[in-house]
């Protein structure tokens, strides 16, 4: 902490202010998130409502019908897998679209699929979708982590933020993922003991650990435990750079190009390096992470991120004008159904109160009318007995008559209560748009396909939340594509998930394998909603069956080419093995068809030969032709001869053309050969002359030496 430059530590107040203002701007959405999450999953009765019911003597019962709708959508979403595609970005030069680039696209796409749908991410897509439905928004975080505690290799991972309401974003951000903002931050609650163990006790000396009535608290006391908030603040910082467009289509910065030229010269390459075609000034962004608490800046790191690592996942929010400014309002799936849920609770509570206060007395009778020996018969009405009463007050004085016992008639429950209780279910379906498509129709005249289609149509109201999830997933994929060449730089195996659902490992950064050194700007990733709902698969299977029965041509075509499509729409145990065996089966069928076609061709040729022989035999057996027929046959024969002569002439001319061209080419070749022979002869003569001269000089030297020795 002491090594952090003063220019960064002086920004602590500014950084804290940015977080507090962003938290205040998004405060209503955070409050709504917690309110609806508790309303749906915990209790649809608030503490005030429960106390009011207790004061009025009404039963504190509730009838939660909203969680069932959310659970239904979550269950259907769990069967869906978004489709993912990685392709070349617009403007990529054609020279780059080689086999290696295509292989890079396939491997990156398969690795992204393995990251998104890996079992180790704790059902990320399911948890995010649950947040959208119940709370209205969620947050995903992209980070890197070592493979294990003894590894130096890092994996790129994604996870749901521990608490989406503790993540803040720039209020000026307008994109759905909020990646266009200036900053984002995530707050991590830590106990005082954990915080002091990691950062020391000196940092907590100036902390207050009190809760304010309004505003934001960096440290507070939660019951008997003191909590410290540590903030990871990611900020965009820009600097001006000169970028160059080279003759090979690549774009690099001036610094990268200078380093490239130095490396080019070090290697001693004779070829000319790519020349500069264009240059311009631009702004390059980088992400800096600040870690701080209430009283001190704890850390500052320049990250490898190009994009903000926190991705906001929007459900179905709207921008509202509040006064002179616009605010974002996030809405859960059940936002408009809170009122009808409370109405159902009220109707159910009233109904329960009516049942609870139902009169259990059977008779109203004057005390003087009941004989002493027959009081038990009136009290235990379940026991068969005879009810006797006194008609006169005094049997000796019959002038005073007593009222006879009469049966108590129960007051019926008001029909409005039961009608409201039943009507609230239909009204909830209308509000949520999750209705029964078969309602109001004669179910006896509906087929199974009609029921299935109505079930799918009843889910269309949840599509905006799926679209919001897909938008967030697109942003996450863009961040991962940018991080892969920065972190996957050493030889390693990369987990991939193929389109057929098969998991494999692919070796990268080895000699003879694929290198992950691509330019992230040359790749573009797109995530789309999948179509593999279980109900949609069943409908597709029924459609295939009906079309095969209706059209023999379609049946023949589908039996030959549609087996993979058929298996994709079947959900049974062992379907992956069947898909692999289906490929082998299709290959065997193709081989058998090729063999059958060859045999059929041979049979057709034999039949044609037999027919030709039979026709020749029939012509011999015919009677001699007439003069006209002879003339016609002669004309036809001459026409055939003329056509053959014309064809021969054309062939002769073509042959001559080829001969001339070959002679021209041969003459060039012969000239080259002759020139080579002359050069060789000259070289040989020069070598022989040199040898003779050398030999003569050696002999002369030897003669001189012998004369000197004699002397």
XYZ file of C-alpha atoms in Angstrom:
711
model
C 0.000 0.000 0.000
C 2.912 2.334 0.648
C 4.151 1.782 -2.912
C 1.026 3.303 -4.498
C 1.783 6.645 -6.103
C 0.395 9.732 -4.420
C -1.533 10.718 -7.555
C -3.602 7.580 -7.055
C -4.067 7.815 -3.283
C -5.277 11.392 -3.669
C -8.171 10.093 -5.778
C -9.733 8.079 -2.929
C -12.363 10.696 -2.170
C -13.305 10.977 -5.838
C -13.551 7.212 -6.264
C -15.763 6.843 -3.173
C -18.005 9.632 -4.409
C -18.466 7.923 -7.796
C -19.525 4.688 -6.096
C -21.911 6.453 -3.711
C -23.571 8.458 -6.505
C -23.976 5.359 -8.675
C -25.457 3.448 -5.723
C -27.895 6.285 -5.049
C -28.896 6.497 -8.743
C -29.691 2.785 -8.838
C -31.131 2.669 -5.302
C -34.802 2.287 -6.314
C -33.964 -0.667 -8.547
C -31.957 -2.312 -5.759
C -34.846 -1.835 -3.342
C -37.277 -3.285 -5.892
C -34.942 -6.261 -6.467
C -34.940 -7.214 -2.777
C -38.652 -6.496 -2.367
C -39.794 -8.737 -5.211
C -37.269 -11.483 -4.495
C -38.578 -11.715 -0.943
C -42.186 -11.363 -2.137
C -41.892 -14.292 -4.538
C -39.560 -16.710 -2.782
C -40.085 -15.962 0.925
C -43.507 -14.534 1.746
C -46.120 -12.436 -0.013
C -47.117 -10.966 3.379
C -45.074 -8.102 4.748
C -44.532 -7.613 8.472
C -47.047 -4.742 8.533
C -49.683 -6.840 6.774
C -49.143 -9.744 9.155
C -49.512 -7.470 12.230
C -52.662 -5.872 10.768
C -54.248 -9.282 10.222
C -53.421 -10.297 13.773
C -55.019 -7.116 15.156
C -58.203 -7.716 13.155
C -58.371 -11.342 14.173
C -58.013 -12.596 10.597
C -55.911 -15.675 9.805
C -52.344 -14.884 8.634
C -52.449 -17.147 5.614
C -51.179 -16.532 2.075
C -51.610 -18.130 -1.323
C -48.396 -17.617 -3.303
C -49.159 -18.237 -6.966
C -46.298 -16.247 -8.523
C -43.419 -18.582 -7.738
C -45.091 -21.338 -9.766
C -45.019 -19.164 -12.901
C -41.352 -18.315 -12.380
C -40.456 -21.935 -11.650
C -42.207 -23.000 -14.839
C -40.186 -20.558 -16.938
C -36.950 -21.536 -15.188
C -37.643 -25.206 -15.808
C -38.239 -24.614 -19.513
C -35.168 -22.377 -19.763
C -33.008 -25.112 -18.204
C -33.728 -27.240 -21.300
C -32.540 -24.503 -23.652
C -28.985 -23.928 -24.851
C -28.222 -20.726 -26.759
C -26.481 -21.135 -30.100
C -23.054 -19.532 -30.479
C -21.229 -18.493 -33.657
C -17.750 -17.026 -34.154
C -16.970 -15.559 -37.570
C -14.523 -13.190 -39.220
C -15.144 -9.550 -38.448
C -16.242 -7.162 -41.167
C -13.340 -5.686 -43.105
C -10.900 -8.556 -42.527
C -8.665 -8.866 -45.648
C -9.146 -11.962 -47.770
C -5.479 -12.838 -47.411
C -6.100 -13.666 -43.736
C -8.961 -16.083 -44.430
C -6.776 -19.168 -44.706
C -7.100 -22.634 -43.172
C -5.387 -21.600 -39.956
C -7.764 -18.664 -39.466
C -10.774 -20.916 -40.087
C -9.444 -23.443 -37.580
C -8.962 -20.614 -35.071
C -12.625 -19.623 -35.468
C -13.768 -23.188 -34.833
C -11.559 -23.690 -31.760
C -12.509 -20.348 -30.191
C -16.198 -21.056 -30.769
C -15.930 -24.529 -29.219
C -13.978 -23.167 -26.233
C -16.547 -20.426 -25.622
C -19.244 -23.069 -25.648
C -17.269 -25.078 -23.078
C -16.925 -22.012 -20.816
C -20.597 -21.045 -20.995
C -22.074 -24.497 -20.490
C -19.505 -26.030 -18.149
C -20.842 -27.763 -15.056
C -18.226 -26.022 -12.924
C -19.938 -22.628 -13.256
C -22.785 -23.691 -10.932
C -25.542 -23.465 -13.586
C -24.657 -19.866 -14.404
C -27.346 -19.354 -17.044
C -30.072 -20.759 -14.752
C -29.105 -18.492 -11.842
C -28.874 -15.412 -14.065
C -32.294 -16.078 -15.587
C -33.772 -16.559 -12.098
C -32.441 -13.122 -11.105
C -34.024 -11.540 -14.177
C -37.446 -13.052 -13.536
C -37.628 -12.394 -9.791
C -35.436 -9.293 -9.365
C -35.311 -7.626 -12.783
C -31.536 -7.650 -13.371
C -28.321 -9.520 -12.669
C -24.547 -9.141 -13.092
C -21.896 -11.468 -14.566
C -18.188 -11.163 -13.906
C -15.352 -12.268 -16.216
C -12.107 -13.113 -14.442
C -8.977 -15.247 -14.735
C -7.823 -17.815 -12.213
C -5.064 -20.401 -11.959
C -5.986 -23.956 -12.952
C -5.027 -25.204 -9.475
C -2.866 -24.161 -6.530
C 0.289 -25.642 -8.114
C -0.254 -24.348 -11.649
C 1.125 -21.336 -13.488
C -1.525 -21.556 -16.217
C -4.659 -19.424 -15.978
C -8.166 -20.144 -17.166
C -10.734 -17.582 -18.264
C -13.875 -17.971 -16.147
C -17.283 -16.362 -15.742
C -19.549 -16.316 -12.717
C -22.585 -14.593 -11.323
C -21.717 -11.715 -9.032
C -22.097 -12.712 -5.382
C -24.779 -10.044 -4.923
C -25.904 -8.138 -8.055
C -27.215 -5.320 -5.872
C -23.669 -4.661 -4.598
C -22.444 -3.902 -8.141
C -22.570 -0.331 -9.416
C -22.228 1.094 -12.919
C -21.743 4.485 -14.459
C -25.141 6.291 -14.528
C -24.208 7.700 -17.951
C -23.936 4.210 -19.511
C -26.612 3.580 -22.129
C -25.851 0.143 -23.567
C -27.797 -2.753 -22.067
C -24.591 -4.319 -20.720
C -23.317 -0.897 -19.467
C -19.919 -1.555 -20.994
C -19.899 1.897 -22.553
C -19.691 3.529 -19.128
C -16.607 5.126 -17.601
C -16.410 2.721 -14.681
C -17.998 -0.170 -12.845
C -17.432 -1.492 -9.329
C -18.216 -4.461 -7.112
C -18.504 -4.230 -3.322
C -17.350 -7.165 -1.203
C -18.570 -7.353 2.409
C -15.923 -8.667 4.825
C -15.964 -9.115 8.565
C -13.605 -6.894 10.499
C -11.567 -9.930 11.518
C -11.127 -11.089 7.907
C -10.297 -7.573 6.742
C -7.655 -6.956 9.421
C -6.107 -10.352 8.766
C -5.548 -9.420 5.110
C -4.890 -5.672 5.256
C -3.802 -5.016 8.843
C -5.370 -3.365 11.881
C -4.090 0.105 11.077
C -6.587 0.535 8.235
C -9.632 0.033 10.500
C -8.626 2.621 13.088
C -10.522 5.432 11.351
C -13.645 3.411 10.485
C -16.966 4.273 12.156
C -18.917 0.949 12.024
C -22.263 2.728 12.376
C -25.394 2.749 10.246
C -26.702 6.078 9.002
C -30.401 6.747 8.549
C -29.885 7.606 4.901
C -27.062 7.240 2.440
C -24.366 4.670 1.950
C -22.220 3.102 4.703
C -18.714 1.807 3.995
C -18.579 0.116 7.393
C -21.448 -0.855 9.688
C -22.476 -3.200 12.449
C -24.736 -6.094 11.485
C -26.237 -7.325 14.754
C -23.138 -8.343 16.735
C -20.736 -8.407 13.757
C -18.799 -5.506 12.275
C -18.735 -5.421 8.460
C -16.297 -3.631 6.128
C -17.053 -3.019 2.448
C -14.091 -3.447 0.089
C -14.602 -2.035 -3.394
C -13.032 -3.292 -6.639
C -13.323 -0.263 -8.895
C -12.648 -0.750 -12.637
C -12.034 2.460 -14.559
C -11.448 3.164 -18.239
C -8.368 5.219 -18.961
C -7.511 6.391 -22.476
C -4.347 7.532 -24.178
C -3.616 8.770 -27.697
C -1.855 6.371 -30.046
C -0.857 6.390 -33.692
C -2.136 3.348 -35.550
C -0.807 2.129 -38.907
C -2.461 0.151 -41.671
C 0.087 -2.116 -43.354
C 0.199 -3.424 -46.889
C -0.717 -6.939 -45.709
C -4.044 -5.696 -44.295
C -3.087 -5.690 -40.589
C -3.472 -2.684 -38.289
C -0.922 -2.079 -35.519
C 0.197 0.759 -33.293
C 3.335 2.760 -34.027
C 5.106 1.189 -31.040
C 4.231 -2.338 -32.151
C 5.450 -1.593 -35.685
C 8.791 -0.254 -34.420
C 9.306 -3.394 -32.332
C 8.350 -5.471 -35.351
C 11.024 -3.786 -37.516
C 13.684 -4.369 -34.846
C 12.800 -8.055 -34.683
C 12.783 -8.227 -38.489
C 16.332 -6.864 -38.661
C 17.561 -9.132 -35.868
C 16.448 -12.185 -37.778
C 18.285 -10.977 -40.870
C 15.336 -11.482 -43.194
C 16.005 -10.463 -46.817
C 12.338 -9.822 -47.693
C 10.927 -6.337 -47.412
C 8.708 -5.851 -44.327
C 5.061 -4.805 -44.871
C 4.948 -1.153 -45.811
C 2.787 1.495 -44.157
C -0.292 2.335 -46.219
C -2.190 4.681 -43.880
C -1.794 6.172 -40.426
C -4.040 8.073 -38.045
C -4.399 9.081 -34.385
C -6.870 7.246 -32.162
C -7.728 6.708 -28.492
C -6.658 3.370 -26.949
C -8.534 2.269 -23.818
C -7.179 0.291 -20.907
C -8.811 -0.830 -17.659
C -7.265 0.080 -14.292
C -8.477 -1.591 -11.107
C -8.505 0.317 -7.818
C -9.183 -1.558 -4.583
C -10.135 0.610 -1.621
C -12.206 0.748 1.545
C -13.626 3.559 3.653
C -10.327 4.985 4.825
C -7.569 3.960 2.425
C -6.635 2.978 -1.132
C -5.473 -0.624 -0.824
C -4.214 -1.477 -4.308
C -3.912 -0.241 -7.900
C -3.300 -2.544 -10.901
C -3.273 -2.023 -14.674
C -5.206 -5.007 -15.989
C -5.137 -6.774 -19.350
C -8.823 -6.078 -19.857
C -9.892 -4.056 -22.853
C -13.523 -4.026 -21.702
C -15.067 -3.573 -18.264
C -15.170 -7.066 -16.675
C -18.557 -6.590 -14.966
C -21.471 -7.168 -17.357
C -24.938 -5.903 -16.456
C -27.687 -8.312 -17.547
C -30.928 -6.437 -18.125
C -34.313 -8.097 -17.834
C -37.037 -5.863 -19.221
C -36.168 -2.356 -18.054
C -37.476 0.960 -19.375
C -36.049 4.487 -19.363
C -38.390 6.958 -17.694
C -38.158 10.727 -17.648
C -38.175 11.924 -14.059
C -38.228 15.700 -14.088
C -35.475 16.810 -16.417
C -33.453 13.576 -16.380
C -33.923 10.002 -17.525
C -33.684 7.098 -15.117
C -33.579 3.386 -15.754
C -36.328 1.346 -14.126
C -35.728 -2.396 -13.916
C -38.816 -4.571 -13.638
C -39.158 -8.199 -12.588
C -41.348 -10.571 -14.549
C -44.024 -10.427 -11.809
C -43.868 -6.640 -11.369
C -47.505 -6.017 -12.361
C -48.783 -9.144 -10.588
C -48.072 -7.968 -7.047
C -51.533 -6.401 -6.743
C -53.415 -9.488 -7.888
C -51.327 -11.600 -5.512
C -52.382 -9.400 -2.619
C -56.000 -9.527 -3.764
C -55.884 -13.319 -3.787
C -54.374 -13.277 -0.307
C -57.161 -10.959 0.909
C -59.877 -13.104 -0.630
C -58.317 -16.231 0.844
C -57.970 -14.606 4.258
C -61.608 -13.487 4.172
C -62.671 -16.943 3.127
C -60.599 -18.456 5.925
C -62.144 -16.019 8.414
C -65.628 -17.026 7.289
C -64.812 -20.674 7.736
C -63.111 -20.034 11.053
C -66.106 -18.108 12.412
C -68.770 -20.480 11.136
C -71.483 -20.985 13.806
C -71.440 -24.534 15.165
C -74.728 -24.273 17.183
C -77.640 -26.331 15.853
C -80.690 -25.089 17.807
C -82.060 -22.025 19.553
C -84.300 -23.052 22.458
C -85.733 -21.399 25.584
C -84.159 -22.668 28.761
C -87.590 -23.293 30.315
C -88.630 -25.395 27.322
C -85.979 -28.054 27.853
C -86.919 -30.803 30.266
C -84.200 -31.618 32.753
C -83.874 -35.205 31.611
C -83.470 -34.265 27.918
C -80.724 -31.587 28.008
C -78.129 -34.114 26.790
C -80.090 -34.667 23.582
C -79.771 -30.963 22.715
C -76.043 -30.810 23.551
C -74.923 -34.003 21.762
C -76.674 -33.706 18.450
C -74.410 -36.363 16.887
C -76.062 -39.019 19.097
C -79.437 -40.242 17.897
C -82.189 -39.233 20.330
C -85.612 -37.601 20.515
C -85.811 -33.885 21.196
C -88.591 -33.135 23.709
C -89.565 -29.708 24.987
C -92.153 -28.208 27.355
C -94.986 -26.514 25.531
C -96.368 -24.790 28.696
C -94.489 -23.017 31.443
C -96.567 -24.780 34.041
C -98.498 -27.893 33.305
C -101.053 -26.892 35.971
C -101.478 -23.472 34.395
C -101.605 -23.877 30.563
C -102.149 -20.191 29.953
C -98.412 -19.424 29.472
C -96.964 -21.159 26.348
C -93.257 -21.535 25.668
C -91.578 -21.028 22.215
C -90.645 -24.299 20.527
C -86.951 -25.014 19.676
C -85.933 -23.871 16.199
C -82.989 -24.919 14.019
C -80.262 -22.378 13.353
C -79.783 -21.671 9.630
C -76.129 -20.902 8.756
C -75.435 -17.647 6.974
C -73.886 -18.496 3.565
C -70.433 -17.175 2.684
C -70.726 -14.146 0.378
C -70.287 -15.355 -3.212
C -68.058 -12.363 -4.019
C -65.317 -13.810 -1.817
C -65.158 -17.190 -3.576
C -65.536 -15.595 -7.022
C -62.669 -13.194 -6.309
C -60.528 -16.039 -5.015
C -61.080 -18.040 -8.215
C -60.931 -15.071 -10.567
C -57.506 -14.017 -9.301
C -55.864 -17.029 -10.992
C -57.224 -16.104 -14.412
C -56.352 -12.464 -13.884
C -52.771 -13.429 -12.955
C -52.424 -15.325 -16.234
C -53.668 -12.320 -18.186
C -51.298 -9.921 -16.387
C -48.249 -12.157 -16.836
C -49.174 -13.191 -20.363
C -48.631 -16.795 -19.276
C -52.068 -18.049 -20.135
C -53.377 -21.442 -21.127
C -53.647 -21.292 -24.895
C -56.295 -24.023 -24.846
C -58.559 -22.191 -22.400
C -62.029 -21.383 -23.673
C -61.849 -23.983 -26.430
C -63.507 -27.317 -26.776
C -60.743 -29.536 -25.440
C -62.448 -32.608 -26.816
C -61.839 -31.342 -30.341
C -58.167 -30.355 -29.799
C -55.320 -32.599 -30.824
C -52.092 -33.153 -28.916
C -50.242 -30.883 -31.354
C -52.707 -28.076 -30.656
C -52.134 -28.419 -26.924
C -48.353 -28.377 -27.468
C -48.450 -25.267 -29.655
C -50.678 -23.456 -27.152
C -48.173 -24.270 -24.384
C -45.331 -22.675 -26.368
C -47.386 -19.589 -27.250
C -48.132 -19.037 -23.561
C -44.406 -18.387 -22.908
C -43.915 -15.526 -25.356
C -44.264 -12.919 -22.600
C -40.963 -14.106 -21.109
C -39.012 -13.587 -24.355
C -37.776 -10.060 -23.375
C -35.994 -11.573 -20.378
C -34.344 -14.221 -22.565
C -33.267 -11.473 -24.973
C -31.719 -9.537 -22.070
C -29.792 -12.635 -21.024
C -28.550 -13.157 -24.596
C -27.355 -9.535 -24.777
C -25.298 -10.015 -21.631
C -23.908 -13.285 -22.936
C -22.834 -11.566 -26.160
C -20.839 -9.029 -24.166
C -19.203 -11.750 -22.061
C -18.203 -13.634 -25.216
C -16.661 -10.446 -26.644
C -14.559 -10.003 -23.490
C -13.381 -13.631 -23.532
C -12.392 -13.449 -27.219
C -10.205 -10.456 -26.348
C -8.592 -12.241 -23.355
C -7.747 -15.594 -25.017
C -4.585 -14.453 -26.913
C -3.433 -12.556 -23.796
C -3.592 -15.494 -21.358
C -3.347 -18.623 -23.537
C 0.256 -18.099 -24.654
C 1.961 -21.359 -23.603
C 1.530 -24.943 -24.862
C -1.544 -26.421 -23.189
C -4.747 -28.345 -23.791
C -7.930 -26.361 -24.262
C -11.359 -27.798 -23.298
C -13.855 -27.527 -26.151
C -17.530 -28.397 -26.553
C -18.459 -29.425 -30.088
C -21.837 -28.527 -31.645
C -23.001 -32.128 -31.251
C -22.487 -31.902 -27.478
C -19.289 -33.932 -27.358
C -16.525 -32.672 -25.035
C -12.903 -32.886 -26.140
C -9.495 -31.284 -25.558
C -7.528 -29.429 -28.219
C -3.773 -28.815 -28.054
C -2.621 -25.269 -28.788
C 0.647 -23.317 -29.027
C 2.712 -26.370 -29.996
C 4.743 -27.005 -33.104
C 2.388 -28.442 -35.690
C -0.706 -27.269 -33.787
C -2.760 -24.086 -33.688
C -1.355 -20.934 -32.064
C -3.722 -18.626 -30.162
C -2.002 -15.439 -31.328
C -4.845 -13.995 -33.371
C -5.924 -10.352 -33.451
C -9.121 -10.016 -31.338
C -10.374 -7.312 -33.700
C -10.495 -9.851 -36.526
C -13.077 -12.044 -34.763
C -16.736 -11.365 -34.182
C -18.922 -13.462 -31.895
C -22.710 -13.721 -31.839
C -24.975 -15.530 -29.380
C -28.566 -16.300 -30.335
C -31.483 -17.950 -28.602
C -31.606 -21.700 -29.032
C -34.629 -23.587 -30.309
C -34.238 -26.795 -28.365
C -37.138 -26.552 -25.951
C -38.469 -30.004 -25.132
C -41.932 -29.062 -26.400
C -40.526 -27.637 -29.622
C -38.532 -30.813 -30.170
C -41.680 -32.850 -29.747
C -43.554 -30.666 -32.242
C -40.653 -30.924 -34.719
C -40.712 -34.703 -34.378
C -44.452 -34.822 -35.016
C -44.078 -32.512 -38.017
C -41.397 -34.740 -39.525
C -43.584 -37.796 -39.014
C -46.655 -36.198 -40.623
C -44.668 -34.889 -43.611
C -43.091 -38.294 -44.171
C -46.545 -39.866 -44.241
C -47.995 -37.175 -46.516
C -45.204 -37.060 -49.108
C -43.334 -40.077 -50.374
C -40.685 -37.818 -51.939
C -40.058 -36.072 -48.612
C -39.906 -39.423 -46.856
C -37.307 -40.694 -49.322
C -35.279 -37.489 -49.030
C -35.434 -37.406 -45.223
C -34.539 -41.071 -44.868
C -31.394 -40.395 -46.864
C -30.252 -37.014 -45.516
C -32.350 -36.160 -42.435
C -31.149 -38.667 -39.843
C -29.015 -36.092 -37.895
C -31.964 -33.666 -37.764
C -34.223 -36.438 -36.495
C -31.815 -37.362 -33.707
C -31.409 -33.700 -32.674
C -35.122 -33.588 -31.905
C -35.147 -36.742 -29.751
C -34.444 -36.603 -26.001
C -33.650 -40.106 -24.809
C -30.901 -41.663 -22.782
C -27.809 -42.415 -24.864
C -28.696 -39.988 -27.663
C -25.047 -38.848 -27.940
C -23.898 -42.391 -28.712
C -26.670 -42.726 -31.262
C -25.526 -39.539 -33.018
C -21.976 -40.871 -33.343
C -23.172 -44.256 -34.603
C -25.561 -42.514 -36.994
C -22.594 -40.892 -38.760
C -20.928 -44.282 -39.219
C -24.228 -45.742 -40.404
C -24.648 -42.984 -43.009
C -21.125 -43.560 -44.302
C -21.848 -47.261 -44.679
C -25.086 -46.464 -46.504
C -23.266 -44.157 -48.899
C -20.703 -46.849 -49.647
C -23.473 -49.390 -50.234
C -25.292 -46.948 -52.507
C -22.128 -46.366 -54.526
C -21.629 -50.122 -54.944
C -25.296 -50.548 -55.886
C -25.040 -47.731 -58.440
C -21.993 -49.362 -60.059
C -23.794 -52.686 -60.273
C -26.858 -50.983 -61.716
C -24.730 -49.221 -64.350
C -23.124 -52.508 -65.328
C -26.522 -54.145 -65.661
C -27.797 -51.253 -67.785
C -24.772 -51.519 -70.051
C -25.301 -55.261 -70.467
C -28.976 -54.695 -71.233
C -28.080 -52.022 -73.808
C -25.628 -54.389 -75.485
C -28.236 -57.139 -75.582
C -30.810 -54.770 -77.066
C -28.312 -53.639 -79.733
C -27.543 -57.236 -80.660
C -31.233 -58.104 -80.833
C -31.931 -55.094 -83.070
C -29.119 -56.085 -85.410
C -30.532 -59.554 -85.602
C -34.008 -58.143 -86.286
C -32.667 -55.961 -89.094
C -31.117 -58.988 -90.778
C -34.403 -60.807 -90.629
C -36.337 -57.974 -92.266
C -37.203 -58.200 -95.942
C -35.221 -56.265 -98.563
C -36.095 -52.576 -98.361
C -37.811 -50.653 -101.103
C -36.103 -48.164 -103.394
C -37.295 -45.156 -101.350
C -36.035 -46.661 -98.170
C -32.703 -47.398 -99.807
C -32.429 -43.793 -100.964
C -33.343 -42.491 -97.523
C -30.812 -44.776 -95.909
C -28.174 -43.624 -98.422
C -28.932 -39.970 -97.614
C -28.672 -40.690 -93.888
C -25.393 -42.523 -94.398
C -23.957 -39.635 -96.454
C -25.067 -37.184 -93.743
C -23.334 -39.291 -91.126
C -20.196 -39.428 -93.286
C -20.248 -35.664 -93.815
C -20.686 -35.065 -90.079
C -17.839 -37.464 -89.341
C -15.606 -35.722 -91.916
C -16.457 -32.342 -90.403
C -15.631 -33.656 -86.962
C -12.352 -35.051 -88.273
C -11.478 -31.728 -89.839
C -12.187 -29.923 -86.588
C -10.042 -32.405 -84.718
C -7.262 -32.032 -87.272
C -7.301 -28.256 -86.909
C -7.280 -28.553 -83.122
C -4.432 -31.064 -83.331
C -2.432 -28.759 -85.563
C -3.013 -25.869 -83.155
C -1.741 -27.973 -80.303
C 1.249 -29.089 -82.397
C 2.139 -25.493 -83.232
C 1.825 -24.468 -79.628
C 3.897 -27.427 -78.526
C 6.531 -26.610 -81.145
C 6.680 -23.036 -79.926
C 7.007 -24.211 -76.369
C 9.479 -26.959 -77.398
C 11.570 -24.497 -79.391
C 11.798 -22.305 -76.333
C 12.743 -25.304 -74.258
C 15.265 -26.471 -76.902
C 16.792 -23.012 -77.041
C 17.128 -23.010 -73.320
C 18.651 -26.512 -73.435
C 21.096 -25.469 -76.177
C 22.079 -22.382 -74.286
C 22.574 -24.507 -71.200
C 24.717 -26.950 -73.243
C 26.805 -24.076 -74.647
C 27.266 -22.679 -71.165
C 28.203 -26.098 -69.914
C 30.654 -26.605 -72.797
C 32.235 -23.224 -72.174
C 32.469 -23.979 -68.495
C 33.997 -27.384 -69.227
C 36.546 -25.851 -71.639
C 37.446 -23.199 -69.113
C 37.895 -25.817 -66.416
C 40.086 -27.996 -68.690
C 42.247 -24.986 -69.652
C 42.624 -24.108 -66.021
C 43.582 -27.679 -65.223
C 46.188 -27.755 -68.039
C 47.677 -24.452 -66.956
C 47.826 -25.603 -63.399
C 49.430 -28.883 -64.415
C 51.981 -27.080 -66.608
C 52.884 -24.692 -63.799
C 53.340 -27.598 -61.366
C 55.674 -29.378 -63.808
C 57.664 -26.174 -64.363
C 58.043 -25.707 -60.637
C 59.218 -29.282 -60.191
C 61.829 -28.829 -62.990
C 63.172 -25.686 -61.353
C 63.434 -27.410 -57.985
C 65.304 -30.404 -59.498
C 67.807 -28.076 -61.211
C 68.443 -26.288 -57.947
C 69.056 -29.586 -56.166
C 71.577 -30.664 -58.812
C 73.380 -27.398 -58.499
